[in-house]
PDB file of C-alpha atoms in Angstrom:
ATOM      1  CA  MET R   1     -22.783 -16.351 -14.378  1.00 51.00           C
ATOM      2  CA  ALA R   2     -20.427 -14.719 -11.881  1.00 49.00           C
ATOM      3  CA  ALA R   3     -19.663 -11.884 -14.303  1.00 52.00           C
ATOM      4  CA  ALA R   4     -23.374 -11.290 -14.895  1.00 51.00           C
ATOM      5  CA  MET R   5     -24.044 -11.159 -11.162  1.00 48.00           C
ATOM      6  CA  GLN R   6     -21.191  -8.728 -10.688  1.00 54.00           C
ATOM      7  CA  LEU R   7     -22.554  -6.450 -13.414  1.00 53.00           C
ATOM      8  CA  ALA R   8     -26.020  -6.605 -11.839  1.00 53.00           C
ATOM      9  CA  MET R   9     -24.591  -5.652  -8.437  1.00 55.00           C
ATOM     10  CA  GLN R  10     -22.660  -2.774  -9.981  1.00 62.00           C
ATOM     11  CA  ALA R  11     -25.794  -1.536 -11.744  1.00 63.00           C
ATOM     12  CA  GLN R  12     -27.747  -1.668  -8.481  1.00 67.00           C
ATOM     13  CA  ALA R  13     -24.988   0.229  -6.661  1.00 69.00           C
ATOM     14  CA  HIS R  14     -24.963   2.910  -9.362  1.00 70.00           C
ATOM     15  CA  ASN R  15     -28.749   3.243  -9.099  1.00 74.00           C
ATOM     16  CA  GLU R  16     -28.431   3.688  -5.342  1.00 77.00           C
ATOM     17  CA  LEU R  17     -25.767   6.326  -5.916  1.00 79.00           C
ATOM     18  CA  PHE R  18     -28.031   8.164  -8.329  1.00 74.00           C
ATOM     19  CA  GLU R  19     -30.898   8.190  -5.827  1.00 80.00           C
ATOM     20  CA  MET R  20     -28.619   9.415  -3.037  1.00 77.00           C
ATOM     21  CA  GLU R  21     -27.260  12.154  -5.295  1.00 80.00           C
ATOM     22  CA  GLN R  22     -30.768  13.274  -6.203  1.00 80.00           C
ATOM     23  CA  THR R  23     -31.716  13.503  -2.525  1.00 79.00           C
ATOM     24  CA  LEU R  24     -28.537  15.414  -1.690  1.00 81.00           C
ATOM     25  CA  ASN R  25     -29.067  17.891  -4.512  1.00 76.00           C
ATOM     26  CA  LEU R  26     -32.705  18.453  -3.606  1.00 77.00           C
ATOM     27  CA  GLN R  27     -32.127  19.066   0.093  1.00 79.00           C
ATOM     28  CA  TYR R  28     -28.972  21.099  -0.509  1.00 76.00           C
ATOM     29  CA  ASN R  29     -30.692  23.381  -3.012  1.00 76.00           C
ATOM     30  CA  GLN R  30     -33.563  23.869  -0.568  1.00 74.00           C
ATOM     31  CA  GLY R  31     -31.080  24.999   2.072  1.00 73.00           C
ATOM     32  CA  GLU R  32     -31.588  21.930   4.265  1.00 70.00           C
ATOM     33  CA  THR R  33     -27.901  21.442   5.012  1.00 70.00           C
ATOM     34  CA  ALA R  34     -27.947  20.933   8.779  1.00 69.00           C
ATOM     35  CA  GLU R  35     -28.663  17.195   8.608  1.00 76.00           C
ATOM     36  CA  LEU R  36     -26.914  16.371   5.350  1.00 85.00           C
ATOM     37  CA  GLY R  37     -23.511  15.474   6.790  1.00 88.00           C
ATOM     38  CA  GLY R  38     -24.380  11.822   7.380  1.00 89.00           C
ATOM     39  CA  LEU R  39     -25.948  11.338   3.943  1.00 90.00           C
ATOM     40  CA  PHE R  40     -23.015  13.090   2.278  1.00 92.00           C
ATOM     41  CA  THR R  41     -20.563  10.826   4.121  1.00 93.00           C
ATOM     42  CA  SER R  42     -22.481   7.687   3.080  1.00 92.00           C
ATOM     43  CA  TYR R  43     -22.596   8.906  -0.511  1.00 91.00           C
ATOM     44  CA  ILE R  44     -18.845   9.548  -0.719  1.00 94.00           C
ATOM     45  CA  LEU R  45     -17.997   6.180   0.832  1.00 94.00           C
ATOM     46  CA  LYS R  46     -20.364   4.321  -1.522  1.00 92.00           C
ATOM     47  CA  CYS R  47     -18.987   6.287  -4.453  1.00 94.00           C
ATOM     48  CA  ASN R  48     -15.458   5.232  -3.497  1.00 95.00           C
ATOM     49  CA  ALA R  49     -16.528   1.607  -3.128  1.00 93.00           C
ATOM     50  CA  CYS R  50     -18.182   1.637  -6.561  1.00 93.00           C
ATOM     51  CA  ALA R  51     -15.060   3.189  -8.058  1.00 94.00           C
ATOM     52  CA  MET R  52     -12.842   0.438  -6.690  1.00 93.00           C
ATOM     53  CA  ARG R  53     -15.207  -2.272  -7.919  1.00 92.00           C
ATOM     54  CA  SER R  54     -15.076  -0.634 -11.344  1.00 92.00           C
ATOM     55  CA  LEU R  55     -11.283  -0.579 -11.172  1.00 93.00           C
ATOM     56  CA  GLU R  56     -11.243  -4.267 -10.262  1.00 90.00           C
ATOM     57  CA  SER R  57     -13.465  -4.940 -13.299  1.00 91.00           C
ATOM     58  CA  ASN R  58     -11.099  -2.889 -15.473  1.00 92.00           C
ATOM     59  CA  GLN R  59     -13.761  -0.226 -16.077  1.00 93.00           C
ATOM     60  CA  LEU R  60     -11.153   2.475 -15.784  1.00 94.00           C
ATOM     61  CA  GLY R  61     -13.164   5.407 -17.111  1.00 94.00           C
ATOM     62  CA  ASP R  62     -15.984   4.744 -14.673  1.00 94.00           C
ATOM     63  CA  ALA R  63     -13.560   4.398 -11.757  1.00 95.00           C
ATOM     64  CA  LYS R  64     -11.772   7.651 -12.573  1.00 96.00           C
ATOM     65  CA  GLU R  65     -15.020   9.563 -13.043  1.00 95.00           C
ATOM     66  CA  LEU R  66     -16.337   8.450  -9.658  1.00 95.00           C
ATOM     67  CA  LEU R  67     -13.099   9.228  -7.831  1.00 97.00           C
ATOM     68  CA  ASP R  68     -12.780  12.649  -9.477  1.00 96.00           C
ATOM     69  CA  LYS R  69     -16.357  13.379  -8.427  1.00 95.00           C
ATOM     70  CA  CYS R  70     -15.552  12.416  -4.835  1.00 96.00           C
ATOM     71  CA  GLU R  71     -12.470  14.630  -4.761  1.00 96.00           C
ATOM     72  CA  HIS R  72     -14.425  17.587  -6.161  1.00 95.00           C
ATOM     73  CA  LEU R  73     -17.437  17.186  -3.862  1.00 94.00           C
ATOM     74  CA  ILE R  74     -15.336  16.805  -0.725  1.00 95.00           C
ATOM     75  CA  GLU R  75     -13.466  20.020  -1.479  1.00 93.00           C
ATOM     76  CA  GLU R  76     -16.453  22.029  -2.748  1.00 91.00           C
ATOM     77  CA  VAL R  77     -19.317  20.791  -0.552  1.00 90.00           C
ATOM     78  CA  GLY R  78     -17.740  18.782   2.244  1.00 91.00           C
ATOM     79  CA  ASN R  79     -16.209  21.860   3.829  1.00 88.00           C
ATOM     80  CA  GLU R  80     -19.724  23.190   4.408  1.00 88.00           C
ATOM     81  CA  LEU R  81     -21.593  19.999   5.278  1.00 90.00           C
ATOM     82  CA  LEU R  82     -18.862  18.671   7.567  1.00 91.00           C
ATOM     83  CA  ALA R  83     -17.725  21.978   9.025  1.00 87.00           C
ATOM     84  CA  ASN R  84     -18.295  20.648  12.539  1.00 89.00           C
ATOM     85  CA  ASN R  85     -16.837  17.217  11.845  1.00 91.00           C
ATOM     86  CA  ARG R  86     -13.312  17.654  10.535  1.00 90.00           C
ATOM     87  CA  GLU R  87     -12.374  14.118  11.521  1.00 91.00           C
ATOM     88  CA  THR R  88     -14.912  12.670   9.077  1.00 93.00           C
ATOM     89  CA  TYR R  89     -13.911  15.216   6.420  1.00 94.00           C
ATOM     90  CA  ASN R  90     -10.271  14.190   6.723  1.00 93.00           C
ATOM     91  CA  LYS R  91     -11.101  10.486   6.573  1.00 93.00           C
ATOM     92  CA  LEU R  92     -13.150  10.972   3.396  1.00 95.00           C
ATOM     93  CA  GLN R  93     -10.276  12.873   1.809  1.00 95.00           C
ATOM     94  CA  ALA R  94      -7.710  10.257   2.822  1.00 94.00           C
ATOM     95  CA  THR R  95      -9.901   7.426   1.513  1.00 94.00           C
ATOM     96  CA  THR R  96     -10.388   9.160  -1.826  1.00 96.00           C
ATOM     97  CA  PHE R  97      -6.694  10.037  -2.179  1.00 96.00           C
ATOM     98  CA  ASN R  98      -5.684   6.458  -1.373  1.00 93.00           C
ATOM     99  CA  ASN R  99      -8.086   5.135  -3.994  1.00 94.00           C
ATOM    100  CA  LEU R 100      -6.862   7.643  -6.569  1.00 96.00           C
ATOM    101  CA  SER R 101      -3.354   6.414  -5.808  1.00 95.00           C
ATOM    102  CA  CYS R 102      -4.586   2.869  -6.411  1.00 94.00           C
ATOM    103  CA  TYR R 103      -6.105   3.941  -9.741  1.00 96.00           C
ATOM    104  CA  TYR R 104      -2.923   5.622 -10.955  1.00 96.00           C
ATOM    105  CA  SER R 105      -0.882   2.626  -9.825  1.00 94.00           C
ATOM    106  CA  HIS R 106      -3.134   0.437 -11.943  1.00 94.00           C
ATOM    107  CA  GLU R 107      -2.321   2.754 -14.860  1.00 95.00           C
ATOM    108  CA  SER R 108       1.423   2.677 -14.002  1.00 94.00           C
ATOM    109  CA  SER R 109       1.331   6.465 -13.555  1.00 96.00           C
ATOM    110  CA  TRP R 110       3.718   6.269 -10.635  1.00 96.00           C
ATOM    111  CA  ASP R 111       4.283  10.014 -10.128  1.00 97.00           C
ATOM    112  CA  GLU R 112       0.542  10.622  -9.754  1.00 97.00           C
ATOM    113  CA  ALA R 113       0.154   7.510  -7.621  1.00 96.00           C
ATOM    114  CA  LEU R 114       2.862   8.747  -5.266  1.00 96.00           C
ATOM    115  CA  ARG R 115       1.386  12.259  -5.156  1.00 97.00           C
ATOM    116  CA  PHE R 116      -2.028  11.048  -4.007  1.00 97.00           C
ATOM    117  CA  CYS R 117      -0.564   8.474  -1.638  1.00 96.00           C
ATOM    118  CA  THR R 118       1.564  11.190  -0.044  1.00 96.00           C
ATOM    119  CA  ARG R 119      -1.477  13.470   0.314  1.00 96.00           C
ATOM    120  CA  ALA R 120      -3.393  10.681   2.050  1.00 95.00           C
ATOM    121  CA  TYR R 121      -0.512   9.960   4.405  1.00 95.00           C
ATOM    122  CA  SER R 122      -0.159  13.653   5.280  1.00 95.00           C
ATOM    123  CA  ILE R 123      -3.749  13.586   6.491  1.00 95.00           C
ATOM    124  CA  GLU R 124      -3.453  10.291   8.352  1.00 93.00           C
ATOM    125  CA  LYS R 125      -0.240  11.078  10.209  1.00 93.00           C
ATOM    126  CA  ASN R 126      -1.766  14.272  11.635  1.00 92.00           C
ATOM    127  CA  ASP R 127      -4.890  12.465  12.836  1.00 90.00           C
ATOM    128  CA  PRO R 128      -4.386  11.165  16.406  1.00 89.00           C
ATOM    129  CA  ASN R 129      -7.066   8.537  15.773  1.00 85.00           C
ATOM    130  CA  THR R 130      -5.208   6.899  12.887  1.00 88.00           C
ATOM    131  CA  SER R 131      -4.173   3.399  13.891  1.00 86.00           C
ATOM    132  CA  PRO R 132      -0.606   2.090  13.502  1.00 88.00           C
ATOM    133  CA  THR R 133      -2.019  -0.425  11.016  1.00 89.00           C
ATOM    134  CA  ASP R 134      -3.406   2.335   8.776  1.00 88.00           C
ATOM    135  CA  LEU R 135      -0.156   4.295   8.936  1.00 91.00           C
ATOM    136  CA  ALA R 136       1.843   1.157   8.150  1.00 93.00           C
ATOM    137  CA  THR R 137      -0.414   0.417   5.168  1.00 91.00           C
ATOM    138  CA  SER R 138       0.261   3.897   3.776  1.00 92.00           C
ATOM    139  CA  HIS R 139       4.000   3.374   4.209  1.00 94.00           C
ATOM    140  CA  LEU R 140       3.735   0.056   2.356  1.00 94.00           C
ATOM    141  CA  ASN R 141       1.809   1.727  -0.457  1.00 93.00           C
ATOM    142  CA  MET R 142       4.548   4.335  -0.832  1.00 94.00           C
ATOM    143  CA  CYS R 143       7.184   1.617  -0.613  1.00 95.00           C
ATOM    144  CA  ALA R 144       5.602  -0.294  -3.496  1.00 93.00           C
ATOM    145  CA  ILE R 145       5.229   2.825  -5.655  1.00 95.00           C
ATOM    146  CA  LEU R 146       8.795   4.004  -5.035  1.00 95.00           C
ATOM    147  CA  SER R 147      10.091   0.520  -5.845  1.00 93.00           C
ATOM    148  CA  ARG R 148       8.285   0.661  -9.183  1.00 93.00           C
ATOM    149  CA  MET R 149       9.998   4.009  -9.780  1.00 94.00           C
ATOM    150  CA  GLY R 150      13.391   2.447  -9.031  1.00 93.00           C
ATOM    151  CA  LYS R 151      13.857   4.547  -5.886  1.00 95.00           C
ATOM    152  CA  HIS R 152      14.896   1.642  -3.682  1.00 94.00           C
ATOM    153  CA  SER R 153      16.572   3.693  -0.962  1.00 95.00           C
ATOM    154  CA  SER R 154      13.424   5.750  -0.331  1.00 96.00           C
ATOM    155  CA  ALA R 155      11.300   2.602  -0.602  1.00 95.00           C
ATOM    156  CA  THR R 156      13.449   0.943   2.069  1.00 96.00           C
ATOM    157  CA  LYS R 157      12.791   3.819   4.482  1.00 96.00           C
ATOM    158  CA  HIS R 158       9.037   3.402   4.080  1.00 96.00           C
ATOM    159  CA  ALA R 159       9.260  -0.382   4.496  1.00 96.00           C
ATOM    160  CA  GLN R 160      11.257   0.136   7.704  1.00 96.00           C
ATOM    161  CA  ALA R 161       8.710   2.707   8.906  1.00 96.00           C
ATOM    162  CA  ALA R 162       5.879   0.214   8.260  1.00 95.00           C
ATOM    163  CA  VAL R 163       7.655  -2.453  10.302  1.00 96.00           C
ATOM    164  CA  GLU R 164       8.257   0.038  13.139  1.00 95.00           C
ATOM    165  CA  LYS R 165       4.620   1.218  13.195  1.00 93.00           C
ATOM    166  CA  LEU R 166       3.286  -2.327  13.281  1.00 93.00           C
ATOM    167  CA  GLU R 167       5.707  -3.449  15.991  1.00 92.00           C
ATOM    168  CA  GLN R 168       4.799  -0.392  18.068  1.00 89.00           C
ATOM    169  CA  GLY R 169       1.143  -1.304  17.676  1.00 86.00           C
ATOM    170  CA  ILE R 170       1.843  -4.870  18.735  1.00 86.00           C
ATOM    171  CA  GLN R 171       3.697  -3.710  21.850  1.00 83.00           C
ATOM    172  CA  ALA R 172       0.696  -1.576  22.802  1.00 80.00           C
ATOM    173  CA  MET R 173      -1.797  -4.389  22.307  1.00 70.00           C
ATOM    174  CA  ASP R 174      -3.460  -6.280  25.153  1.00 50.00           C
ATOM    175  CA  GLY R 175      -5.138  -9.674  25.063  1.00 41.00           C
ATOM    176  CA  THR R 176      -5.545 -12.230  22.336  1.00 40.00           C
ATOM    177  CA  VAL R 177      -5.998 -11.164  18.732  1.00 41.00           C
ATOM    178  CA  GLY R 178      -8.127 -12.681  16.015  1.00 39.00           C
ATOM    179  CA  MET R 179      -7.186 -13.715  12.507  1.00 36.00           C
ATOM    180  CA  ALA R 180      -7.008 -11.039   9.826  1.00 38.00           C
ATOM    181  CA  LYS R 181      -8.209 -11.531   6.274  1.00 38.00           C
ATOM    182  CA  LEU R 182      -5.541 -10.521   3.798  1.00 39.00           C
ATOM    183  CA  PRO R 183      -5.425 -10.367   0.021  1.00 36.00           C
ATOM    184  CA  HIS R 184      -3.324 -12.594  -2.167  1.00 33.00           C
ATOM    185  CA  PHE R 185      -0.140 -11.261  -3.717  1.00 34.00           C
ATOM    186  CA  SER R 186      -0.982 -10.219  -7.272  1.00 31.00           C
ATOM    187  CA  SER R 187       0.943  -8.767 -10.177  1.00 30.00           C
ATOM    188  CA  LYS R 188      -2.104  -6.586 -10.875  1.00 31.00           C
ATOM    189  CA  GLY R 189      -2.201  -5.019  -7.433  1.00 32.00           C
ATOM    190  CA  PHE R 190      -4.743  -5.143  -4.635  1.00 33.00           C
ATOM    191  CA  ALA R 191      -8.190  -3.678  -4.966  1.00 31.00           C
ATOM    192  CA  GLN R 192      -8.790  -1.482  -1.956  1.00 32.00           C
ATOM    193  CA  GLN R 193     -11.975  -3.206  -0.865  1.00 31.00           C
ATOM    194  CA  ASP R 194     -10.299  -6.628  -0.941  1.00 36.00           C
ATOM    195  CA  HIS R 195      -7.579  -5.665   1.495  1.00 39.00           C
ATOM    196  CA  VAL R 196      -9.223  -6.087   4.880  1.00 41.00           C
ATOM    197  CA  VAL R 197      -6.818  -5.861   7.792  1.00 48.00           C
ATOM    198  CA  ASP R 198      -7.953  -6.309  11.364  1.00 52.00           C
ATOM    199  CA  ALA R 199      -6.406  -3.400  13.266  1.00 49.00           C
ATOM    200  CA  ASP R 200      -6.271  -5.703  16.322  1.00 57.00           C
ATOM    201  CA  ASN R 201      -4.155  -8.254  14.472  1.00 72.00           C
ATOM    202  CA  PRO R 202      -1.283  -6.616  12.604  1.00 82.00           C
ATOM    203  CA  TYR R 203       0.849  -9.766  12.422  1.00 88.00           C
ATOM    204  CA  PRO R 204      -0.111 -10.843   8.872  1.00 90.00           C
ATOM    205  CA  LEU R 205       0.482  -7.311   7.604  1.00 92.00           C
ATOM    206  CA  LEU R 206       3.805  -7.320   9.453  1.00 93.00           C
ATOM    207  CA  ALA R 207       4.746 -10.396   7.407  1.00 94.00           C
ATOM    208  CA  ILE R 208       4.033  -8.442   4.220  1.00 93.00           C
ATOM    209  CA  ALA R 209       6.008  -5.483   5.574  1.00 94.00           C
ATOM    210  CA  TYR R 210       9.046  -7.685   6.199  1.00 95.00           C
ATOM    211  CA  HIS R 211       8.643  -9.173   2.718  1.00 94.00           C
ATOM    212  CA  ASN R 212       8.697  -5.677   1.189  1.00 94.00           C
ATOM    213  CA  LEU R 213      11.620  -4.673   3.381  1.00 95.00           C
ATOM    214  CA  SER R 214      13.513  -7.707   2.141  1.00 94.00           C
ATOM    215  CA  THR R 215      12.836  -6.709  -1.447  1.00 93.00           C
ATOM    216  CA  THR R 216      13.949  -3.115  -1.012  1.00 94.00           C
ATOM    217  CA  LEU R 217      17.080  -4.135   0.891  1.00 95.00           C
ATOM    218  CA  SER R 218      17.944  -6.414  -1.998  1.00 92.00           C
ATOM    219  CA  GLY R 219      17.446  -3.430  -4.310  1.00 92.00           C
ATOM    220  CA  VAL R 220      20.084  -1.417  -2.433  1.00 94.00           C
ATOM    221  CA  GLY R 221      22.507  -4.351  -2.345  1.00 94.00           C
ATOM    222  CA  ASP R 222      22.025  -5.488   1.259  1.00 95.00           C
ATOM    223  CA  ARG R 223      21.566  -9.186   0.556  1.00 93.00           C
ATOM    224  CA  LYS R 224      22.238 -10.288   4.156  1.00 94.00           C
ATOM    225  CA  GLY R 225      19.645  -7.891   5.532  1.00 95.00           C
ATOM    226  CA  SER R 226      17.266  -8.946   2.767  1.00 94.00           C
ATOM    227  CA  LYS R 227      17.556 -12.608   3.697  1.00 93.00           C
ATOM    228  CA  THR R 228      17.049 -11.857   7.392  1.00 94.00           C
ATOM    229  CA  ALA R 229      13.906  -9.822   6.685  1.00 95.00           C
ATOM    230  CA  MET R 230      12.524 -12.520   4.393  1.00 94.00           C
ATOM    231  CA  ARG R 231      13.108 -15.133   7.109  1.00 93.00           C
ATOM    232  CA  LYS R 232      11.102 -13.022   9.571  1.00 94.00           C
ATOM    233  CA  ALA R 233       8.355 -12.589   6.968  1.00 94.00           C
ATOM    234  CA  LEU R 234       8.109 -16.335   6.435  1.00 94.00           C
ATOM    235  CA  THR R 235       8.012 -17.083  10.183  1.00 93.00           C
ATOM    236  CA  LEU R 236       5.180 -14.600  10.700  1.00 93.00           C
ATOM    237  CA  ALA R 237       3.226 -15.776   7.660  1.00 92.00           C
ATOM    238  CA  LYS R 238       3.410 -19.450   8.673  1.00 92.00           C
ATOM    239  CA  LYS R 239       2.326 -18.671  12.226  1.00 91.00           C
ATOM    240  CA  HIS R 240      -0.471 -16.206  11.542  1.00 89.00           C
ATOM    241  CA  LEU R 241      -1.718 -17.171   8.075  1.00 88.00           C
ATOM    242  CA  GLY R 242      -0.840 -20.845   7.978  1.00 90.00           C
ATOM    243  CA  PRO R 243       1.566 -22.765   5.731  1.00 89.00           C
ATOM    244  CA  TYR R 244      -0.903 -23.092   2.824  1.00 89.00           C
ATOM    245  CA  HIS R 245      -2.032 -19.470   2.525  1.00 89.00           C
ATOM    246  CA  PRO R 246      -1.074 -17.914  -0.878  1.00 89.00           C
ATOM    247  CA  THR R 247       0.814 -15.115   0.880  1.00 88.00           C
ATOM    248  CA  THR R 248       2.855 -17.688   2.816  1.00 90.00           C
ATOM    249  CA  ALA R 249       3.547 -19.552  -0.418  1.00 90.00           C
ATOM    250  CA  THR R 250       4.775 -16.365  -2.119  1.00 88.00           C
ATOM    251  CA  ILE R 251       7.109 -15.526   0.752  1.00 90.00           C
ATOM    252  CA  SER R 252       8.313 -19.116   0.990  1.00 90.00           C
ATOM    253  CA  THR R 253       9.179 -19.135  -2.713  1.00 89.00           C
ATOM    254  CA  ALA R 254      11.056 -15.844  -2.368  1.00 84.00           C
ATOM    255  CA  TYR R 255      12.962 -17.098   0.672  1.00 82.00           C
ATOM    256  CA  GLY R 256      13.936 -20.336  -1.001  1.00 79.00           C
ATOM    257  CA  SER R 257      14.964 -18.821  -4.330  1.00 54.00           C
ATOM    258  CA  ARG R 258      18.616 -18.402  -5.170  1.00 34.00           C
ATOM    259  CA  GLY R 259      18.130 -15.077  -6.894  1.00 42.00           C
ATOM    260  CA  PRO R 260      16.891 -11.787  -5.414  1.00 46.00           C
ATOM    261  CA  PRO R 261      13.341 -11.659  -4.039  1.00 48.00           C
ATOM    262  CA  PRO R 262      10.552 -10.572  -6.403  1.00 51.00           C
ATOM    263  CA  ALA R 263       9.442  -6.949  -6.564  1.00 55.00           C
ATOM    264  CA  PRO R 264       7.081  -5.778  -3.810  1.00 59.00           C
ATOM    265  CA  PRO R 265       3.390  -6.187  -4.560  1.00 57.00           C
ATOM    266  CA  PRO R 266       1.700  -3.071  -6.010  1.00 56.00           C
ATOM    267  CA  PRO R 267      -0.081  -0.644  -3.643  1.00 54.00           C
ATOM    268  CA  LEU R 268      -2.813  -1.939  -1.331  1.00 56.00           C
TER     269      LEU R 268
END
């Protein structure tokens, strides 16, 4: 029943995409480009969302086709339709590159995954409106990919950068924060749309960052530093996610194990 409902929702989303594409093509070919920026933005975002749902359902060909279409349209048409809104153009590019990185990670094509993740980060770090949480997430993505490639020293640098960005964001915060919704650790990776992080509450993500830092430190032989980082991860997870959350359980198991911590989770 759940699978049938999911397929029905995907079919509806694809129909909506088709209708939006028809409208875009019609108005664009008629030269009505002045007001198309908003519709184009909505189309690219929906296209990305459909691609990630397809990836989650293991419909890899569909996911890749949609993401390739987004990349092509942003470069070929977005420059014109969003000429006066470079911020939106950059965000659409970064979103698409991040999702392409997620796709290639799913395929274990780590070089391509790293290439697209790096392209997304290059855009985000030059955008003054990018939050510390978003920058930290990109660092964690690169950390996970580099760990899969066996490049533990480089992965450690990105894990440390993620911790620094999140702690800087926390220091700049005012008032009380709410609870963030985070994904479970998974050997298959995180689907982009399932990883929802409240930019006002970076603590749960900081727990994941310390977990990844612990893993990479173990990979370079720093077992003392690894244990310290894992202890911080567990303290944060218990406080901000609760003792029974799956993420807390994963960190608790890693902290209590006698051997080295498990590999970092795949990209977000």
